[in-house]
Short mmCIF file of C-alpha atoms and ligand atoms in Angstrom, two decimals:
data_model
loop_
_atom_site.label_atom_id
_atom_site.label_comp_id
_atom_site.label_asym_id
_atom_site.label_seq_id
_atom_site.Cartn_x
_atom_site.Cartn_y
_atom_site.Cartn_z
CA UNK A 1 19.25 -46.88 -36.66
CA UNK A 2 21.47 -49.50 -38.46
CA UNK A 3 23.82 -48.13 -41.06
CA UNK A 4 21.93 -49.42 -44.15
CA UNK A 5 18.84 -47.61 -42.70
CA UNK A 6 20.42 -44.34 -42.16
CA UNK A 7 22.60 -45.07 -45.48
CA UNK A 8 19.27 -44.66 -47.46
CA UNK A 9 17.45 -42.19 -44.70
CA UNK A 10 19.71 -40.04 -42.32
CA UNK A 11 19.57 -35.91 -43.03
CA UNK A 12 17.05 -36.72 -45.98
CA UNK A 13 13.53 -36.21 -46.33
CA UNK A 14 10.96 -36.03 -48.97
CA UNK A 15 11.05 -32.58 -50.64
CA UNK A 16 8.11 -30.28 -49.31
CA UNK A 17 7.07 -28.64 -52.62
CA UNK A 18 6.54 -32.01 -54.89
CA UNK A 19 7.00 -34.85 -52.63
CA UNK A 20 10.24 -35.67 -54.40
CA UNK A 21 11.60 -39.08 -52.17
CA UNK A 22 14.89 -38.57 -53.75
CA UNK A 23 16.75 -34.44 -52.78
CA UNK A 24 16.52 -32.44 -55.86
CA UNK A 25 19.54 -30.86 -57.30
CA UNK A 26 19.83 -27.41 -56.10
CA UNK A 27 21.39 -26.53 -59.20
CA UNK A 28 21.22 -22.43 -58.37
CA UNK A 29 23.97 -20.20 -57.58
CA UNK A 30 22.01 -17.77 -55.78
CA UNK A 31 18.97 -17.57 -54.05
CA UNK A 32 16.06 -14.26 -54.04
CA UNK A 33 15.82 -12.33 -50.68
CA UNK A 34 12.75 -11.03 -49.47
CA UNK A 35 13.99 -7.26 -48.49
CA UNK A 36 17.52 -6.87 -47.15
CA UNK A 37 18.71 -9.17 -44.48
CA UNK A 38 15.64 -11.36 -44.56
CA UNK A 39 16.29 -14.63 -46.38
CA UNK A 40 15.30 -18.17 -46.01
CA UNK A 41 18.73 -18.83 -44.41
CA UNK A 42 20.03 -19.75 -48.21
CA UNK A 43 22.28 -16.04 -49.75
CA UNK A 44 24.91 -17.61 -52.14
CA UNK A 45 25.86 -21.40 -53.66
CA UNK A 46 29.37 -21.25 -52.48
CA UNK A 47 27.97 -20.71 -48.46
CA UNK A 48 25.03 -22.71 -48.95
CA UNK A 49 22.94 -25.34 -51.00
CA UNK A 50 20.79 -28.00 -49.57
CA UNK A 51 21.83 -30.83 -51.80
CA UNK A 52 25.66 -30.74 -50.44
CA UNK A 53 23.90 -29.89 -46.66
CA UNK A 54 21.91 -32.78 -47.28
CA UNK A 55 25.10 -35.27 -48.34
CA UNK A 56 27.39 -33.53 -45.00
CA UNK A 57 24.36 -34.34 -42.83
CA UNK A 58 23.82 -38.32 -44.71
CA UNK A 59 27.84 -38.66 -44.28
CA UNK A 60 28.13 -37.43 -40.83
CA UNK A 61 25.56 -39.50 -39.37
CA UNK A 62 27.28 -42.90 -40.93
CA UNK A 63 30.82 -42.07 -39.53
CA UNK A 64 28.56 -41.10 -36.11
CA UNK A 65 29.78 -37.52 -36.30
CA UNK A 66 27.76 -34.21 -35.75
CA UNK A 67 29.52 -32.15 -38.50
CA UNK A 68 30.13 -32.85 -42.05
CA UNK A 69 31.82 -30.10 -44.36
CA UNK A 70 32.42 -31.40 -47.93
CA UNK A 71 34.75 -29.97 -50.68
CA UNK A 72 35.56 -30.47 -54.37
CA UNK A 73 38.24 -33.44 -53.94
CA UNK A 74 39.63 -35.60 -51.02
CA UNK A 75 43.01 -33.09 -51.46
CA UNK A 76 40.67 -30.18 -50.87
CA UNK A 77 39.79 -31.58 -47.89
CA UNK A 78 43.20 -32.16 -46.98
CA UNK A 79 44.33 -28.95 -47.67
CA UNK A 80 41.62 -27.47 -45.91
CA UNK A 81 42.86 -29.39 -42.43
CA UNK A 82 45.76 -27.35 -43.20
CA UNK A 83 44.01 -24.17 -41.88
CA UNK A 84 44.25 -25.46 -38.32
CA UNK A 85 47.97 -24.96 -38.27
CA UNK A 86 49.79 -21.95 -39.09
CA UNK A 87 53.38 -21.06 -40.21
CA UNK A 88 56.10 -22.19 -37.23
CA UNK A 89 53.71 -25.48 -36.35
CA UNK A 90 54.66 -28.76 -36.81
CA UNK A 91 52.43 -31.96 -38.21
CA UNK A 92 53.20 -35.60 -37.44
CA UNK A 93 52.41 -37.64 -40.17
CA UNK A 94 51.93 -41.64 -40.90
CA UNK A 95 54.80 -42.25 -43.00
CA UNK A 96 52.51 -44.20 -45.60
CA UNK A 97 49.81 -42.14 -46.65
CA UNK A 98 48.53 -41.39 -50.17
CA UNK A 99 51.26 -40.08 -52.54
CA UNK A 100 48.53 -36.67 -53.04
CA UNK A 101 48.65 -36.23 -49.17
CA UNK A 102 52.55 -36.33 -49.24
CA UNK A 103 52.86 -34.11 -52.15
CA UNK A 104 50.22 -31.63 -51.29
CA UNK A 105 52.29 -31.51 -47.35
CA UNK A 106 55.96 -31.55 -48.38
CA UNK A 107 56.11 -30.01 -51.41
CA UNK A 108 53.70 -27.42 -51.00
CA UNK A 109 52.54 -26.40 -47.52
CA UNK A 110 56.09 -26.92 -46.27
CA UNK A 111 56.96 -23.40 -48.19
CA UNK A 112 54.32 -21.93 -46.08
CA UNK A 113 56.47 -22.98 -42.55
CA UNK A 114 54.20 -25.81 -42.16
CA UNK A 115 57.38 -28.73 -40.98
CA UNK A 116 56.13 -32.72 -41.06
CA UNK A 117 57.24 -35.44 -39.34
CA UNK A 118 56.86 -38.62 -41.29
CA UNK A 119 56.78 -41.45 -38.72
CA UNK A 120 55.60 -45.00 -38.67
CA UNK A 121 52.36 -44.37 -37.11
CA UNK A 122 51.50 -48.02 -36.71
CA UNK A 123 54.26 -48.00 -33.54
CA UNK A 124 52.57 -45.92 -30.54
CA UNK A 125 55.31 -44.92 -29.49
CA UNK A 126 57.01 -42.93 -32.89
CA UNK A 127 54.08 -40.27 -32.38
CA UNK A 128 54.62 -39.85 -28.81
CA UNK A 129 58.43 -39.40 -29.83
CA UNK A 130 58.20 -37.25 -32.26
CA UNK A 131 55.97 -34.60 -30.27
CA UNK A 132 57.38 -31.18 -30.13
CA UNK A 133 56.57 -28.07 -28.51
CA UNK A 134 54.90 -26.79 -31.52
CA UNK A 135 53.14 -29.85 -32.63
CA UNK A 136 49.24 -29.13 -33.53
CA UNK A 137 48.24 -32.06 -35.47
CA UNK A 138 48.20 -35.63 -36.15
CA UNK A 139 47.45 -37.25 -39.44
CA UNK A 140 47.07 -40.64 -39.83
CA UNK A 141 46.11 -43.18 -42.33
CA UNK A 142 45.05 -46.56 -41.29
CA UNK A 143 44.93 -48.77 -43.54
CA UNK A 144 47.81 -47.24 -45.49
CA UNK A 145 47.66 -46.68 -49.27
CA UNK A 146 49.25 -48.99 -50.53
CA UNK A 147 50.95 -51.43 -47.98
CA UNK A 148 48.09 -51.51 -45.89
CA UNK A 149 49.59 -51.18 -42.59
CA UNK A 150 47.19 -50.21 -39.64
CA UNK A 151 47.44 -47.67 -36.51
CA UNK A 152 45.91 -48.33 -33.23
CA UNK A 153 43.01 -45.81 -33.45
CA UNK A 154 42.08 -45.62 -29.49
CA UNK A 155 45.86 -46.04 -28.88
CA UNK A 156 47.01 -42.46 -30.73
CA UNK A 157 43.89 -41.04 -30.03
CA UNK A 158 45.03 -41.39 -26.63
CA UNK A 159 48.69 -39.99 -26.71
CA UNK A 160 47.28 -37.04 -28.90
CA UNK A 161 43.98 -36.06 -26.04
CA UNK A 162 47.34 -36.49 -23.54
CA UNK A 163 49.49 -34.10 -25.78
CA UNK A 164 45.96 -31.69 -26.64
CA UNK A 165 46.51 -32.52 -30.36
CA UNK A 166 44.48 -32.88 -32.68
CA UNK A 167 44.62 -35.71 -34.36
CA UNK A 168 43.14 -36.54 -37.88
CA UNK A 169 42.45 -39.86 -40.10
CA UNK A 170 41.83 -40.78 -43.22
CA UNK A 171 39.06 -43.04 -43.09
CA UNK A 172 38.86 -43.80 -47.68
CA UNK A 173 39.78 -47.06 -47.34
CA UNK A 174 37.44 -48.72 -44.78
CA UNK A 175 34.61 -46.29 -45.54
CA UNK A 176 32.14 -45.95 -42.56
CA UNK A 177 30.98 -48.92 -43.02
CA UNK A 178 34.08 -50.90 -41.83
CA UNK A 179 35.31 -48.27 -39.33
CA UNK A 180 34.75 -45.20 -37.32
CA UNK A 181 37.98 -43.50 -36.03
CA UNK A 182 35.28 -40.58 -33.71
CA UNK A 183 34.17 -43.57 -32.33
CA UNK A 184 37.80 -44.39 -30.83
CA UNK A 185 37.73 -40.58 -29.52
CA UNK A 186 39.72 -39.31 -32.65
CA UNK A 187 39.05 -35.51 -33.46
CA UNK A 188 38.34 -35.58 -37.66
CA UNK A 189 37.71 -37.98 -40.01
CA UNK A 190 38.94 -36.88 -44.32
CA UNK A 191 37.25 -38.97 -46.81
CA UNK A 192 38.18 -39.04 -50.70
CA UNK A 193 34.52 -39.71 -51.25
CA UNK A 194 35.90 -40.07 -55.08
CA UNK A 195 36.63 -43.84 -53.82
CA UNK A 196 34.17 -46.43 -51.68
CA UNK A 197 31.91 -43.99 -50.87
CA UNK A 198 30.70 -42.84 -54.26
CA UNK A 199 31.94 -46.42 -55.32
CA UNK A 200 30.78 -45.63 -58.88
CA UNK A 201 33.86 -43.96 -60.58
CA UNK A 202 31.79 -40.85 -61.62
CA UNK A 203 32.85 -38.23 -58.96
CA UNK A 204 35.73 -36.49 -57.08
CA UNK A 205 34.53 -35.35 -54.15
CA UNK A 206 36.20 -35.29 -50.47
CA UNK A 207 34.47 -34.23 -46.91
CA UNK A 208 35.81 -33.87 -43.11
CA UNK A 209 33.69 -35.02 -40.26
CA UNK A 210 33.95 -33.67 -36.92
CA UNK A 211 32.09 -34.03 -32.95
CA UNK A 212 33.99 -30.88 -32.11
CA UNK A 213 31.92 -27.55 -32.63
CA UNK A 214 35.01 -25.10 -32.36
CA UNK A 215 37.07 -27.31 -35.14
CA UNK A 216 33.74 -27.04 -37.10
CA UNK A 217 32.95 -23.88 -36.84
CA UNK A 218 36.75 -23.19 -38.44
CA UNK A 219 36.58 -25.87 -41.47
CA UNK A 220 33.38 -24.34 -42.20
CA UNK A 221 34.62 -20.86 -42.31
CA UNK A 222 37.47 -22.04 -44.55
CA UNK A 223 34.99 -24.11 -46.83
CA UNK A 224 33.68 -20.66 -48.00
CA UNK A 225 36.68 -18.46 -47.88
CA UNK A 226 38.45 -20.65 -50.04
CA UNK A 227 35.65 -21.93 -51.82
CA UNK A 228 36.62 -25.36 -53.22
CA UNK A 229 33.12 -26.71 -52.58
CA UNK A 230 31.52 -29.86 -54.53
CA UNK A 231 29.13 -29.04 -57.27
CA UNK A 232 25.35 -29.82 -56.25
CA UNK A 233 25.54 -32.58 -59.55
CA UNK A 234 28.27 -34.12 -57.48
CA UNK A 235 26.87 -34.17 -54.44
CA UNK A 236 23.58 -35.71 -55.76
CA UNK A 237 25.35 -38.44 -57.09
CA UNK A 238 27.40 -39.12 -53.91
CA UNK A 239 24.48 -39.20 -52.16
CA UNK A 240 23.04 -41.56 -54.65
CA UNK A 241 25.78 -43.60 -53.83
CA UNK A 242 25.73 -43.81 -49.88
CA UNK A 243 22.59 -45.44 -50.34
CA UNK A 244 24.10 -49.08 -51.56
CA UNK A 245 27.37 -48.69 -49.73
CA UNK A 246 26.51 -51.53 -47.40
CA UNK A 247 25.69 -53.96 -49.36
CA UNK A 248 28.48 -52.59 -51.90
CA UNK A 249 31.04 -53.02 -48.90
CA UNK A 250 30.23 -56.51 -48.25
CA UNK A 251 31.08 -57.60 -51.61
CA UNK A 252 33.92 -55.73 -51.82
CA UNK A 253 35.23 -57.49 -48.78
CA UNK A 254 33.44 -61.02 -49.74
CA UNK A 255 35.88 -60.82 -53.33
CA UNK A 256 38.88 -59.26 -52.40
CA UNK A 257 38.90 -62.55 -49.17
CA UNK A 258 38.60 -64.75 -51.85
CA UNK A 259 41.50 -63.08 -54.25
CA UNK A 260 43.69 -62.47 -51.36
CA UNK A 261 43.14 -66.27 -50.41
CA UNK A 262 44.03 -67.42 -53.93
CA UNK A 263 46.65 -65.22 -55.02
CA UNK A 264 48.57 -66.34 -50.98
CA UNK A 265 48.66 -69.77 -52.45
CA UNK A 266 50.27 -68.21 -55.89
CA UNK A 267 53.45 -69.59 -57.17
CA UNK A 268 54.27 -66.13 -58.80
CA UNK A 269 53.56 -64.30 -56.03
CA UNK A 270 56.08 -63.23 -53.23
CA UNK A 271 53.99 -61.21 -50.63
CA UNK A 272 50.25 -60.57 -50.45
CA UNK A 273 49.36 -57.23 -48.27
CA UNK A 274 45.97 -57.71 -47.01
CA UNK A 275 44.53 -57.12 -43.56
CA UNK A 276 42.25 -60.21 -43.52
CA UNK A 277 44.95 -62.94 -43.76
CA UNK A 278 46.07 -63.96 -40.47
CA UNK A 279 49.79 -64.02 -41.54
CA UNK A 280 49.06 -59.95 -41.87
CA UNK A 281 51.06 -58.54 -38.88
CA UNK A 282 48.16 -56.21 -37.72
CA UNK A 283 45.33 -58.69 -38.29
CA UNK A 284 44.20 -58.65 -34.38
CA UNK A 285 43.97 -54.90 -34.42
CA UNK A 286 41.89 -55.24 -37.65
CA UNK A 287 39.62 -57.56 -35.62
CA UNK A 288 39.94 -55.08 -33.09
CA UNK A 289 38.76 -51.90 -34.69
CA UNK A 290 37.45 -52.45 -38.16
CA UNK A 291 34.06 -54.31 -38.95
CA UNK A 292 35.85 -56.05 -42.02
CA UNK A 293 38.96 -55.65 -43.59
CA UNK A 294 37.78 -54.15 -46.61
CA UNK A 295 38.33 -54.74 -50.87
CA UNK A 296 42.47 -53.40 -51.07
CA UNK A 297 44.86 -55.93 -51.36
CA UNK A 298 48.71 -54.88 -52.45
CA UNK A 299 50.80 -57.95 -54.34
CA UNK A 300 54.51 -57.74 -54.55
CA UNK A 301 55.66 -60.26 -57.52
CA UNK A 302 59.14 -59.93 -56.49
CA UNK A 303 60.34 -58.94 -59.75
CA UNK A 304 59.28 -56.06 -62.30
CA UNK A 305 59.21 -58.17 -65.35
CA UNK A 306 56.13 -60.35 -63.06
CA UNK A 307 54.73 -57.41 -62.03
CA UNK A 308 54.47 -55.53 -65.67
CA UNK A 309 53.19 -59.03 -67.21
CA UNK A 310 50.02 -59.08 -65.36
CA UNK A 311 49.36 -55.27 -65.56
CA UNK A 312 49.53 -55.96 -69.31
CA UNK A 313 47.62 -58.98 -69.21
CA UNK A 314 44.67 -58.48 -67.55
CA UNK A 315 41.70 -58.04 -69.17
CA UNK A 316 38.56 -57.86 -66.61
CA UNK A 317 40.60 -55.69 -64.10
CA UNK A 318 40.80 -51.99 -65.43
CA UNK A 319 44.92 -50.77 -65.31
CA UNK A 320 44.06 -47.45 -63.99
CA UNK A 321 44.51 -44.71 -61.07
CA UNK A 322 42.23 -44.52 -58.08
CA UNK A 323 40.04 -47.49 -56.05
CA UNK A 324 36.50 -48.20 -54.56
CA UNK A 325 34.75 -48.44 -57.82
CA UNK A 326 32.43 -51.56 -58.71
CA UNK A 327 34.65 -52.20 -61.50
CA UNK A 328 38.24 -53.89 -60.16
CA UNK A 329 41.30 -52.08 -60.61
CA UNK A 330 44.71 -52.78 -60.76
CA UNK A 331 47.76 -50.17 -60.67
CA UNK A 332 51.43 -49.93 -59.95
CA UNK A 333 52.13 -47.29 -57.16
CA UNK A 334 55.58 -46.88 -57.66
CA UNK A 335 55.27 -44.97 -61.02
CA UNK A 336 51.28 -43.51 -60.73
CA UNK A 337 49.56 -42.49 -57.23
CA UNK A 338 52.56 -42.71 -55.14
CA UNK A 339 55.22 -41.70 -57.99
CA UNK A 340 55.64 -38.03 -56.51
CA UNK A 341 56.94 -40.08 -52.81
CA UNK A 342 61.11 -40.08 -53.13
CA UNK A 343 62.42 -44.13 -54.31
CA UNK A 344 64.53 -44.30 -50.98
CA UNK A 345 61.23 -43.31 -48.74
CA UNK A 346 59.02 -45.60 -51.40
CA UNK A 347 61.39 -48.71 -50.78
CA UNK A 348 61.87 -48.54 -46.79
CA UNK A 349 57.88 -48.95 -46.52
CA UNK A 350 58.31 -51.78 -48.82
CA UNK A 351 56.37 -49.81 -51.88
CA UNK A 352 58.81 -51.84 -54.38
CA UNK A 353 58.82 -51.58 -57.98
CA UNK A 354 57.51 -55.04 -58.47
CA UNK A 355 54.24 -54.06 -55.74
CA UNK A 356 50.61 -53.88 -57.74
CA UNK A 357 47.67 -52.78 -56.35
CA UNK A 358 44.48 -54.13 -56.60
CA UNK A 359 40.87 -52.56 -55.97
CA UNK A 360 38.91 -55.18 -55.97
CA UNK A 361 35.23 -54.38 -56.84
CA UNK A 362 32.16 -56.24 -57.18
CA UNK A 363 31.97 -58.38 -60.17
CA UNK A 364 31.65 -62.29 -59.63
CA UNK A 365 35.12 -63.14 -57.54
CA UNK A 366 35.71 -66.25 -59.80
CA UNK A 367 36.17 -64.10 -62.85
CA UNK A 368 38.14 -61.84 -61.12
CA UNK A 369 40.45 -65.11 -60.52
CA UNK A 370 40.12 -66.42 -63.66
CA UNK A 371 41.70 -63.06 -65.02
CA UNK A 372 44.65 -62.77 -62.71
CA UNK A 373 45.37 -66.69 -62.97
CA UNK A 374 45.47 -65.88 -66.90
CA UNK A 375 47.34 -62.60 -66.78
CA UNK A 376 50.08 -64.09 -64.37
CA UNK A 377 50.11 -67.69 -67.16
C1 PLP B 1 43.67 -42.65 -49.08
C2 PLP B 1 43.42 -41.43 -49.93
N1 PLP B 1 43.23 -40.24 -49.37
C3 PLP B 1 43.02 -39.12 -50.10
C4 PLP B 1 42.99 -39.16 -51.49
C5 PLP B 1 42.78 -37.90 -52.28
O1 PLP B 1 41.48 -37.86 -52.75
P1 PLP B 1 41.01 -37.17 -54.14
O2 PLP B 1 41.66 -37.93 -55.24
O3 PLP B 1 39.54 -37.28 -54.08
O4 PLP B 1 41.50 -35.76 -54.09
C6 PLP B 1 43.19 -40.39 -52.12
C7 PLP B 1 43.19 -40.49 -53.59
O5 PLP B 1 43.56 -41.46 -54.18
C8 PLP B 1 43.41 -41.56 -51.33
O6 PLP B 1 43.61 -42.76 -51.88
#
């Protein structure tokens, strides 16, 4: 099927009791057993509940995966990944990722003997370089949060089947809808479905997705005996969600083409980090392996006092954390989602103190430009 028919169809059904189109809310945190050890497959809500089994299934099928396993936040998902390694392995990481992932890996699973490698991802040849005898896992983000810097999926899927890693991306910008790193042969897919994918700024909610039935099996063991499972309200609205992310995706990208455009030509402007300008230094691989280039776009002003004016000024864009909302955002990395990432570290990626980032959702595009014209004035 095409992705906007399995958006709205794929793992759901009507419900057999009532005929419900739409899958109820399990809201039940335990389920009635006929005599012991016969059950309907359904014992407890941590292990099981059929409106999150019904979202993994609805996910997995748009990022053409068998497996999904979903959890309470995009970081519990991340953390999660964490139980394929073990104290004494090592981790090579894309040296841009989202300031959570880099907290929740250096500052706290690095006490646990987990060491990282933070290498520019989006150059083959770092990952194959930094490979050591106890490397287990890749993680990459492509596009990076913020700068918005790409890695050649096929190409490091490659080195890491060569290596037997495994290797891992975070998929939250592009959604399924633009891209599908399994597709490329890469192992496991991490959403933060708390951005394009429940696009409507009412849930935080992460989920892996997987081909590989051993790698599965494990997350899946891990998603009850640590328990940080979505809540079956959450997962009904997430699933809610998947069913407009198509057409929500397309005017995501139609907008942010149009700001990015406009705000290239800008006077006040210094650099504009978007994927879908040609003068973007990974804009062939975009072509390449994503279906669009998506609704981020990262401005650097050049200078603070720029960058602070329109942050104040704006009136239709929201100043606030997160992205992939309908409503447009705009926020400063430096000082909120990537504030925990050390200056030096921030500054070699280019993640300046005059940088804003824009989520660019689905309002009319010429209001969108009529704010940031009058915000920047
Ligand atoms: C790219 C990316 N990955 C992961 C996360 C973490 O997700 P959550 O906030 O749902 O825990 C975020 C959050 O901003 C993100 O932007």
């Amino acid at each position: 099927m095409g992705f906007s028919t399995d958006a709205i169809h794929a793992g759901q059904s009507p419900d057999p009791v009532t005929g419900a189109v739409i899958t109820p809310v399990y809201l039940t945190s335990t389920y009635k057993q006929e005599e012991l050890g016969r059950h309907k497959g359904y014992e407890y809500g941590r292990t099981h509940n059929l409106t999150r089994s019904t979202l993994e299934k609805n996910i997995a099928v748009l990022e053409k995966g068998k497996h999904g396993i979903a959890f309470s936040s995009g970081l519990a998902a991340t953390h999660a990944l964490m139980s394929l390694v073990k104290a004494g392995d090592h981790v090579i990481v894309s040296d841009n990722v989202y300031g959570g992932t880099y907290r929740l890996f250096e500052l706290i699973m690095k006490d646990y003997g987990i060491d990282f490698s933070w290498v520019n991802t989006s150059i083959l040849s770092n990952i194959e370089n930094a490979i050591r005898k106890n490397t287990k896992l890749v993680f990459i983000e492509t596009p990076t949060n913020p700068m918005l810097s790409l890695t050649d999926l096929a190409g490091a899927a490659e080195i890491c089947r060569k290596h037997k890693l495994t290797s891992i991306v975070d998929n939250t910008f592009m959604s399924p809808y633009f891209q599908n790193p399994l597709t490329f042969g890469c192992d496991i897919v991490l959403h933060s479905e708390t951005k394009y994918i429940n696009g409507h700024s009412d849930v935080i909610g992460g989920i892996l997705i997987t081909n590989d039935d051993k790698i599965h099996d494990r997350l899946r063991y891990v998603q009850n005996a640590i328990g940080a499972v979505p809540s079956p309200f959450d997962c009904w609205l997430i699933l809610r969600s998947t069913k407009t992310l198509a057409v929500r995706m397309e005017r995501h990208e139609k907008n942010a083409v149009q700001i990015a455009s406009h705000l290239s030509k800008s006077k006040f402007v210094k650099k504009v980090y978007y994927p879908g300008l040609t003068s973007h230094p990974h804009y062939e691989l975009a072509k390449k392996q994503m279906r669009g280039f998506g609704g981020m776009i990262s401005v650097d002003f050049g200078d603070i006092e720029t960058a602070k004016k329109i942050l104040k000024n704006v009136k239709l864009f929201t100043l606030g954390e997160s992205l992939g909302g309908v409503e447009s955002l705009i926020s400063h990395p430096a000082s909120m989602t990537h504030a925990s990432v050390p200056k030096e570290k921030r500054e070699e990626m280019g993640l300046t103190e005059s940088l804003v980032r824009l989520s660019v959702g689905i309002e009319d595009a010429e209001d969108l430009i009529i704010d940031l014209d009058q915000a920047l004035r």
